[in-house]
Amino acid sequence: MKIQTEQFGEVELAKDRVITFDKGIPGFEEVKDYVLIPADAEGESPFFFLQSVEQVEVSFFLVDPFTFFKDYDIKLEEQMVERLQLEEPTDAIVLTTVTVKGDISSATTNLKAPLVINNKKQRGMQIVLNNKDYQIKQALFQADNTAARQV
């Protein structure tokens, strides 16, 4: 299938790459189907774009938070595991949204509300973590990013 993207123009992807967010993503509840596209062609970057299949203008810049925050830890409640139909922990991909205003060095990421994707069943959802240490606007590039904690 072919989809239009703002970052890469027209992209051809297999239909089985479509990830369904049954309830959408907060603020975009009506948009349910997305594809995950690596930010670089080699797939070596920790950055991705979550591109709507239906609306070219709906795209999220994402990052693998574990690359920058080694102590980042999420615990999924049983109902979330069931909704995502996760059978093994390794089936889950955890990504966080990135906001860039101006220079990439001042980018922030939302550690409080990661996106969790079942990579086997192609289902996703955004969850809100009940952890006061994780911030909505956590600096992505910082001197000591071994933990995403605010002192």
PDB file of C-alpha atoms in Angstrom:
ATOM      1  CA  MET A   1       0.000   0.000   0.000  1.00  0.00           C
ATOM      2  CA  LYS A   2       1.118   3.576  -0.638  1.00  0.00           C
ATOM      3  CA  ILE A   3       0.781   6.382   1.860  1.00  0.00           C
ATOM      4  CA  GLN A   4       1.696  10.053   1.757  1.00  0.00           C
ATOM      5  CA  THR A   5       4.022  11.445   4.409  1.00  0.00           C
ATOM      6  CA  GLU A   6       5.258  14.963   5.067  1.00  0.00           C
ATOM      7  CA  GLN A   7       8.777  13.736   5.858  1.00  0.00           C
ATOM      8  CA  PHE A   8       9.363  11.213   3.061  1.00  0.00           C
ATOM      9  CA  GLY A   9       6.737  11.933   0.395  1.00  0.00           C
ATOM     10  CA  GLU A  10       4.987   8.839  -0.951  1.00  0.00           C
ATOM     11  CA  VAL A  11       6.060   5.629   0.777  1.00  0.00           C
ATOM     12  CA  GLU A  12       5.204   2.043  -0.151  1.00  0.00           C
ATOM     13  CA  LEU A  13       4.628  -0.223   2.844  1.00  0.00           C
ATOM     14  CA  ALA A  14       3.179  -3.674   3.437  1.00  0.00           C
ATOM     15  CA  LYS A  15      -0.390  -3.651   4.802  1.00  0.00           C
ATOM     16  CA  ASP A  16       0.711  -5.744   7.776  1.00  0.00           C
ATOM     17  CA  ARG A  17       2.762  -2.737   8.987  1.00  0.00           C
ATOM     18  CA  VAL A  18      -0.403  -0.814   9.895  1.00  0.00           C
ATOM     19  CA  ILE A  19      -0.712  -0.318  13.660  1.00  0.00           C
ATOM     20  CA  THR A  20      -4.221   0.211  14.996  1.00  0.00           C
ATOM     21  CA  PHE A  21      -4.877   2.460  17.968  1.00  0.00           C
ATOM     22  CA  ASP A  22      -8.463   1.423  18.814  1.00  0.00           C
ATOM     23  CA  LYS A  23      -9.130   4.619  20.769  1.00  0.00           C
ATOM     24  CA  GLY A  24      -6.805   6.790  18.721  1.00  0.00           C
ATOM     25  CA  ILE A  25      -4.176   8.937  20.424  1.00  0.00           C
ATOM     26  CA  PRO A  26      -5.310  11.695  22.809  1.00  0.00           C
ATOM     27  CA  GLY A  27      -6.141  14.736  20.709  1.00  0.00           C
ATOM     28  CA  PHE A  28      -6.407  12.545  17.596  1.00  0.00           C
ATOM     29  CA  GLU A  29      -9.061  10.052  18.706  1.00  0.00           C
ATOM     30  CA  GLU A  30     -10.593   9.851  15.221  1.00  0.00           C
ATOM     31  CA  VAL A  31      -7.298   8.735  13.641  1.00  0.00           C
ATOM     32  CA  LYS A  32      -6.840   5.012  14.299  1.00  0.00           C
ATOM     33  CA  ASP A  33      -4.376   3.591  11.765  1.00  0.00           C
ATOM     34  CA  TYR A  34      -0.675   4.443  11.640  1.00  0.00           C
ATOM     35  CA  VAL A  35       2.622   3.106  10.371  1.00  0.00           C
ATOM     36  CA  LEU A  36       5.944   3.331  12.180  1.00  0.00           C
ATOM     37  CA  ILE A  37       8.727   4.641   9.948  1.00  0.00           C
ATOM     38  CA  PRO A  38      12.378   4.762  11.053  1.00  0.00           C
ATOM     39  CA  ALA A  39      13.832   8.280  10.881  1.00  0.00           C
ATOM     40  CA  ASP A  40      16.819   6.969   8.920  1.00  0.00           C
ATOM     41  CA  ALA A  41      16.915   4.483   6.055  1.00  0.00           C
ATOM     42  CA  GLU A  42      19.351   2.154   7.844  1.00  0.00           C
ATOM     43  CA  GLY A  43      17.109   1.886  10.913  1.00  0.00           C
ATOM     44  CA  GLU A  44      20.014   2.653  13.235  1.00  0.00           C
ATOM     45  CA  SER A  45      18.570   5.826  14.737  1.00  0.00           C
ATOM     46  CA  PRO A  46      16.495   5.694  17.953  1.00  0.00           C
ATOM     47  CA  PHE A  47      14.025   8.099  16.274  1.00  0.00           C
ATOM     48  CA  PHE A  48      10.862   7.192  14.389  1.00  0.00           C
ATOM     49  CA  PHE A  49       7.821   8.791  12.814  1.00  0.00           C
ATOM     50  CA  LEU A  50       4.366   7.461  13.607  1.00  0.00           C
ATOM     51  CA  GLN A  51       2.503   8.432  10.451  1.00  0.00           C
ATOM     52  CA  SER A  52      -1.258   8.353  10.052  1.00  0.00           C
ATOM     53  CA  VAL A  53      -2.375   6.218   7.133  1.00  0.00           C
ATOM     54  CA  GLU A  54      -5.508   8.364   6.696  1.00  0.00           C
ATOM     55  CA  GLN A  55      -4.203  11.925   7.186  1.00  0.00           C
ATOM     56  CA  VAL A  56      -0.833  13.028   5.823  1.00  0.00           C
ATOM     57  CA  GLU A  57      -0.656  15.950   8.274  1.00  0.00           C
ATOM     58  CA  VAL A  58      -0.919  13.671  11.341  1.00  0.00           C
ATOM     59  CA  SER A  59       2.532  12.419  12.236  1.00  0.00           C
ATOM     60  CA  PHE A  60       4.354  12.069  15.551  1.00  0.00           C
ATOM     61  CA  PHE A  61       8.110  12.278  16.079  1.00  0.00           C
ATOM     62  CA  LEU A  62       9.055   9.462  18.488  1.00  0.00           C
ATOM     63  CA  VAL A  63      12.121   8.137  20.249  1.00  0.00           C
ATOM     64  CA  ASP A  64      13.142   4.928  21.953  1.00  0.00           C
ATOM     65  CA  PRO A  65      13.375   6.340  25.512  1.00  0.00           C
ATOM     66  CA  PHE A  66      15.708   3.590  26.720  1.00  0.00           C
ATOM     67  CA  THR A  67      18.445   4.977  24.455  1.00  0.00           C
ATOM     68  CA  PHE A  68      18.552   8.211  26.458  1.00  0.00           C
ATOM     69  CA  PHE A  69      17.188   7.128  29.845  1.00  0.00           C
ATOM     70  CA  LYS A  70      18.737   3.841  30.940  1.00  0.00           C
ATOM     71  CA  ASP A  71      16.683   3.737  34.167  1.00  0.00           C
ATOM     72  CA  TYR A  72      13.364   4.353  32.432  1.00  0.00           C
ATOM     73  CA  ASP A  73      10.955   1.672  33.578  1.00  0.00           C
ATOM     74  CA  ILE A  74       7.297   1.091  32.850  1.00  0.00           C
ATOM     75  CA  LYS A  75       4.890  -1.374  34.377  1.00  0.00           C
ATOM     76  CA  LEU A  76       1.762  -2.199  32.395  1.00  0.00           C
ATOM     77  CA  GLU A  77      -1.412  -2.914  34.284  1.00  0.00           C
ATOM     78  CA  GLU A  78      -3.044  -6.242  33.419  1.00  0.00           C
ATOM     79  CA  GLN A  79      -5.942  -4.550  31.604  1.00  0.00           C
ATOM     80  CA  MET A  80      -3.462  -2.765  29.315  1.00  0.00           C
ATOM     81  CA  VAL A  81      -1.664  -6.028  28.594  1.00  0.00           C
ATOM     82  CA  GLU A  82      -5.028  -7.547  27.653  1.00  0.00           C
ATOM     83  CA  ARG A  83      -6.105  -4.586  25.494  1.00  0.00           C
ATOM     84  CA  LEU A  84      -2.829  -4.742  23.598  1.00  0.00           C
ATOM     85  CA  GLN A  85      -3.029  -8.561  23.438  1.00  0.00           C
ATOM     86  CA  LEU A  86       0.561  -8.854  24.635  1.00  0.00           C
ATOM     87  CA  GLU A  87       1.693 -12.424  25.155  1.00  0.00           C
ATOM     88  CA  GLU A  88       5.392 -11.779  25.840  1.00  0.00           C
ATOM     89  CA  PRO A  89       7.163  -8.667  27.166  1.00  0.00           C
ATOM     90  CA  THR A  90       9.378  -8.752  24.060  1.00  0.00           C
ATOM     91  CA  ASP A  91       6.279  -8.177  21.885  1.00  0.00           C
ATOM     92  CA  ALA A  92       6.041  -4.615  23.234  1.00  0.00           C
ATOM     93  CA  ILE A  93       7.740  -1.588  21.732  1.00  0.00           C
ATOM     94  CA  VAL A  94       7.806   1.489  23.963  1.00  0.00           C
ATOM     95  CA  LEU A  95       8.286   4.898  22.357  1.00  0.00           C
ATOM     96  CA  THR A  96       7.811   8.446  23.603  1.00  0.00           C
ATOM     97  CA  THR A  97       6.770  11.570  21.723  1.00  0.00           C
ATOM     98  CA  VAL A  98       9.404  14.198  21.025  1.00  0.00           C
ATOM     99  CA  THR A  99       8.845  17.952  20.811  1.00  0.00           C
ATOM    100  CA  VAL A 100      11.420  20.067  19.008  1.00  0.00           C
ATOM    101  CA  LYS A 101      11.171  23.830  19.191  1.00  0.00           C
ATOM    102  CA  GLY A 102      14.052  25.364  17.338  1.00  0.00           C
ATOM    103  CA  ASP A 103      17.268  23.403  17.713  1.00  0.00           C
ATOM    104  CA  ILE A 104      17.195  19.609  18.298  1.00  0.00           C
ATOM    105  CA  SER A 105      19.474  20.087  21.322  1.00  0.00           C
ATOM    106  CA  SER A 106      16.524  21.609  23.213  1.00  0.00           C
ATOM    107  CA  ALA A 107      14.140  18.740  22.364  1.00  0.00           C
ATOM    108  CA  THR A 108      11.930  17.284  25.070  1.00  0.00           C
ATOM    109  CA  THR A 109      10.206  13.934  25.358  1.00  0.00           C
ATOM    110  CA  ASN A 110       7.081  12.840  27.200  1.00  0.00           C
ATOM    111  CA  LEU A 111       8.193  10.118  29.612  1.00  0.00           C
ATOM    112  CA  LYS A 112       4.901  10.342  31.516  1.00  0.00           C
ATOM    113  CA  ALA A 113       2.743   9.066  28.631  1.00  0.00           C
ATOM    114  CA  PRO A 114       4.582   6.588  26.379  1.00  0.00           C
ATOM    115  CA  LEU A 115       3.120   4.839  23.367  1.00  0.00           C
ATOM    116  CA  VAL A 116       3.123   1.069  23.725  1.00  0.00           C
ATOM    117  CA  ILE A 117       2.860  -1.026  20.572  1.00  0.00           C
ATOM    118  CA  ASN A 118       2.330  -4.757  20.270  1.00  0.00           C
ATOM    119  CA  ASN A 119       4.752  -5.455  17.438  1.00  0.00           C
ATOM    120  CA  LYS A 120       3.254  -8.889  16.732  1.00  0.00           C
ATOM    121  CA  LYS A 121      -0.456  -7.958  16.660  1.00  0.00           C
ATOM    122  CA  GLN A 122       0.043  -4.382  15.397  1.00  0.00           C
ATOM    123  CA  ARG A 123      -2.009  -2.768  18.188  1.00  0.00           C
ATOM    124  CA  GLY A 124      -1.034   0.374  20.040  1.00  0.00           C
ATOM    125  CA  MET A 125      -2.120   2.729  22.781  1.00  0.00           C
ATOM    126  CA  GLN A 126      -0.830   5.680  24.736  1.00  0.00           C
ATOM    127  CA  ILE A 127      -0.712   5.112  28.462  1.00  0.00           C
ATOM    128  CA  VAL A 128      -0.185   7.479  31.382  1.00  0.00           C
ATOM    129  CA  LEU A 129       2.284   6.265  33.970  1.00  0.00           C
ATOM    130  CA  ASN A 130       1.556   6.772  37.641  1.00  0.00           C
ATOM    131  CA  ASN A 131       5.132   7.807  38.393  1.00  0.00           C
ATOM    132  CA  LYS A 132       5.694  11.340  39.667  1.00  0.00           C
ATOM    133  CA  ASP A 133       9.369  11.216  38.625  1.00  0.00           C
ATOM    134  CA  TYR A 134       8.606  11.067  34.901  1.00  0.00           C
ATOM    135  CA  GLN A 135       7.981  14.403  33.214  1.00  0.00           C
ATOM    136  CA  ILE A 136       5.810  15.406  30.273  1.00  0.00           C
ATOM    137  CA  LYS A 137       8.594  17.662  28.992  1.00  0.00           C
ATOM    138  CA  GLN A 138      11.808  15.895  29.954  1.00  0.00           C
ATOM    139  CA  ALA A 139      14.934  17.289  28.292  1.00  0.00           C
ATOM    140  CA  LEU A 140      16.131  14.680  25.818  1.00  0.00           C
ATOM    141  CA  PHE A 141      19.737  15.828  25.689  1.00  0.00           C
ATOM    142  CA  GLN A 142      21.092  16.529  29.148  1.00  0.00           C
ATOM    143  CA  ALA A 143      24.391  16.199  30.972  1.00  0.00           C
ATOM    144  CA  ASP A 144      23.238  13.275  33.103  1.00  0.00           C
ATOM    145  CA  ASN A 145      20.458  11.371  31.419  1.00  0.00           C
ATOM    146  CA  THR A 146      21.014   8.047  33.129  1.00  0.00           C
ATOM    147  CA  ALA A 147      17.728   8.700  34.913  1.00  0.00           C
ATOM    148  CA  ALA A 148      14.702  10.729  33.932  1.00  0.00           C
ATOM    149  CA  ARG A 149      14.276  12.180  37.353  1.00  0.00           C
ATOM    150  CA  GLN A 150      13.572  15.705  38.450  1.00  0.00           C
ATOM    151  CA  VAL A 151      15.441  16.604  41.632  1.00  0.00           C
TER     152      VAL A 151
END
